Amino acid sequence: MYIMTFKVYLAGPEVFLPNAKEMLAVKADLVREAGFIPISPGDLEIPKADTRFEHGLNISAVDEKMMLEADAIIANLTPFRGVAADTGTTFELGFMCGQGKHVFAYTNVKSNHFNRLMEQCDNSALPDDTGRYRADDGIAIENCDMIDNLMLHGGVIRRGGSVVVGDAPADEIYTDLRAFKECLALAKKKLLATD
Amino acid sequence: MYIMTFKVYLAGPEVFLPNAKEMLAVKADLVREAGFIPISPGDLEIPKADTRFEHGLNISAVDEKMMLEADAIIANLTPFRGVAADTGTTFELGFMCGQGKHVFAYTNVKSNHFNRLMEQCDNSALPDDTGRYRADDGIAIENCDMIDNLMLHGGVIRRGGSVVVGDAPADEIYTDLRAFKECLALAKKKLLATD
């Protein structure tokens, strides 16, 4: 069956967690159970480097190579270290969109982009003359009923991918896998239809 | 001269500024002076939509179309609404890397990714057994002497692009154009060599 050769790249902030290896192993197992081949950062040995900067370049090279080999990405866009998704993950989602691969995303935070930004500015933003919300500093707040910047959510939806919104308890937003499982099931449905 | 037909996509959080139009116009003028054709979000009419969500999809479609037409991107990775770059911009940088286009980036904040993350956790992060810095919550902090997540900085450098680090006054980090000008000059040098 052709689908058994589909490779799914797992993007997300899991790589930074204290239990990164376990988290990625569990996600990889779920991908295998769904009938795909998982690929994720951390799977490959990073070549030794003389400097921190070169070490960063080497990881970038390895991760990009994995994405080139992958047929699809499932991006964890749960807000990380602030109001928005991890920038490494958003880069990778863009990369896979640019490559024309299958793209899927999820978040474990129910509050959408607009509501999180409103919370960040203490709900001080008001609509301007054109109806666009702006905070006290004049900076506009996107109001598109999307989970993050419209390029991310829009890029996935416009390619026929799914964006799953979970609602994990505050202390489990990086470990709860319910939204990931739902996203994986939707990915399987789409990839089978493509098959 | 072939270079005159090079189209440069201007990515950055400028679209959210109160003076977005003026900022993008000034950047576009500088790109024209350098001999290229500027393209930036806001240049094209966004088709009317019935819902906020569809409006978001329409902007995503227009911006992606502009990137497909562009030969290069200059991404403004100045931290936005927190510790990292605007996620729309990082998606776009990834998209252009995935498309195999010329990529350039800059920031107006001198403090690098590691130092900003250390500041965010009140310098509480310490090296673990493997030498990797981790904050109190166990979350790892990248230490690659880069301006943001290594996929961004690494993706640009590995393609022979430039990453320019500016040092704008705190109240001018979204309007100071010195780093942009330097980045544009380096882009010109590279694109002329490619020509």
Short mmCIF file of C-alpha atoms in Angstrom, two decimals, chain B residues 3-120:
data_model
loop_
_atom_site.label_atom_id
_atom_site.label_comp_id
_atom_site.label_asym_id
_atom_site.label_seq_id
_atom_site.Cartn_x
_atom_site.Cartn_y
_atom_site.Cartn_z
CA ILE B 3 19.09 42.21 -12.24
CA MET B 4 16.59 44.98 -12.92
CA THR B 5 13.92 42.31 -13.15
CA PHE B 6 14.72 40.79 -9.75
CA LYS B 7 11.70 41.00 -7.48
CA VAL B 8 12.31 41.35 -3.76
CA TYR B 9 9.56 40.44 -1.29
CA LEU B 10 9.55 42.57 1.87
CA ALA B 11 8.50 40.51 4.88
CA GLY B 12 8.14 41.90 8.38
CA PRO B 13 5.86 43.16 11.09
CA GLU B 14 5.56 46.56 9.39
CA VAL B 15 2.09 45.59 8.14
CA PHE B 16 0.82 45.91 11.72
CA LEU B 17 2.28 49.37 12.41
CA PRO B 18 0.11 52.49 12.57
CA ASN B 19 2.31 53.90 9.78
CA ALA B 20 2.41 50.63 7.80
CA LYS B 21 1.83 52.24 4.40
CA GLU B 22 4.53 54.86 4.84
CA MET B 23 7.04 52.33 6.20
CA LEU B 24 6.46 49.91 3.34
CA ALA B 25 6.59 52.75 0.80
CA VAL B 26 9.97 53.91 2.12
CA LYS B 27 11.33 50.35 2.06
CA ALA B 28 9.97 49.86 -1.46
CA ASP B 29 11.66 53.08 -2.62
CA LEU B 30 14.98 51.87 -1.22
CA VAL B 31 14.57 48.56 -3.06
CA ARG B 32 13.89 50.44 -6.30
CA GLU B 33 16.94 52.64 -5.74
CA ALA B 34 18.99 49.44 -5.39
CA GLY B 35 17.77 48.41 -8.83
CA PHE B 36 15.16 45.79 -7.91
CA ILE B 37 11.40 45.54 -8.05
CA PRO B 38 9.84 45.62 -4.57
CA ILE B 39 6.82 43.52 -3.66
CA SER B 40 5.18 43.76 -0.28
CA PRO B 41 2.02 42.80 1.54
CA GLY B 42 -0.43 45.61 1.05
CA ASP B 43 0.51 46.18 -2.60
CA LEU B 44 -2.49 44.27 -3.89
CA GLU B 45 -6.20 44.61 -3.35
CA ILE B 46 -7.60 41.89 -1.10
CA PRO B 47 -10.79 40.34 -2.56
CA LYS B 48 -13.88 40.99 -0.44
CA ALA B 49 -14.93 38.19 1.91
CA ASP B 50 -18.06 37.36 3.88
CA THR B 51 -16.27 36.33 7.07
CA ARG B 52 -13.14 37.31 8.99
CA PHE B 53 -11.82 33.81 8.38
CA GLU B 54 -12.25 34.05 4.61
CA HIS B 55 -10.65 37.49 4.70
CA GLY B 56 -7.63 35.85 6.34
CA LEU B 57 -7.54 33.16 3.65
CA ASN B 58 -7.66 35.82 0.94
CA ILE B 59 -4.71 37.71 2.39
CA SER B 60 -2.79 34.43 2.72
CA ALA B 61 -3.48 33.68 -0.97
CA VAL B 62 -2.40 37.14 -2.13
CA ASP B 63 0.79 37.14 -0.05
CA GLU B 64 1.77 33.65 -1.18
CA LYS B 65 1.19 34.64 -4.81
CA MET B 66 3.53 37.60 -4.34
CA MET B 67 6.18 35.30 -2.87
CA LEU B 68 5.85 32.91 -5.81
CA GLU B 69 6.57 35.85 -8.13
CA ALA B 70 9.48 37.10 -6.06
CA ASP B 71 13.11 36.08 -6.59
CA ALA B 72 14.24 36.99 -3.11
CA ILE B 73 13.02 37.86 0.37
CA ILE B 74 14.33 40.33 2.91
CA ALA B 75 12.81 39.32 6.24
CA ASN B 76 12.63 41.69 9.19
CA LEU B 77 13.14 39.33 12.15
CA THR B 78 13.09 42.05 14.82
CA PRO B 79 11.37 40.53 17.90
CA PHE B 80 7.67 41.34 17.80
CA ARG B 81 5.16 41.09 20.66
CA GLY B 82 7.63 39.17 22.76
CA VAL B 83 10.90 37.36 22.63
CA ALA B 84 10.87 36.19 18.99
CA ALA B 85 10.17 37.31 15.44
CA ASP B 86 6.67 37.75 13.98
CA THR B 87 5.36 34.28 13.10
CA GLY B 88 3.94 35.46 9.76
CA THR B 89 7.40 36.65 8.78
CA THR B 90 9.09 33.43 9.90
CA PHE B 91 6.56 31.41 7.91
CA GLU B 92 7.37 33.53 4.87
CA LEU B 93 11.11 33.10 5.32
CA GLY B 94 10.56 29.34 5.51
CA PHE B 95 8.33 29.44 2.45
CA MET B 96 10.99 31.21 0.40
CA CYS B 97 13.70 28.80 1.62
CA GLY B 98 11.41 25.94 0.59
CA GLN B 99 10.99 27.58 -2.79
CA GLY B 100 14.74 27.83 -3.29
CA LYS B 101 14.69 31.62 -3.56
CA HIS B 102 17.38 34.04 -2.38
CA VAL B 103 16.96 34.80 1.32
CA PHE B 104 18.17 37.67 3.49
CA ALA B 105 17.22 38.76 7.01
CA TYR B 106 17.89 41.42 9.59
CA THR B 107 16.93 42.45 13.09
CA ASN B 108 16.96 45.81 14.82
CA VAL B 109 17.66 44.25 18.23
CA LYS B 110 21.28 43.57 19.10
CA SER B 111 20.65 41.13 21.95
CA ASN B 112 20.71 37.66 20.43
CA HIS B 113 18.21 34.81 20.83
CA PHE B 114 20.04 33.22 23.77
CA ASN B 115 20.42 36.48 25.67
CA ARG B 116 16.76 37.43 25.12
CA LEU B 117 15.62 34.02 26.38
CA MET B 118 17.94 34.30 29.38
CA GLU B 119 16.44 37.71 30.13
CA GLN B 120 12.94 36.24 29.80
#
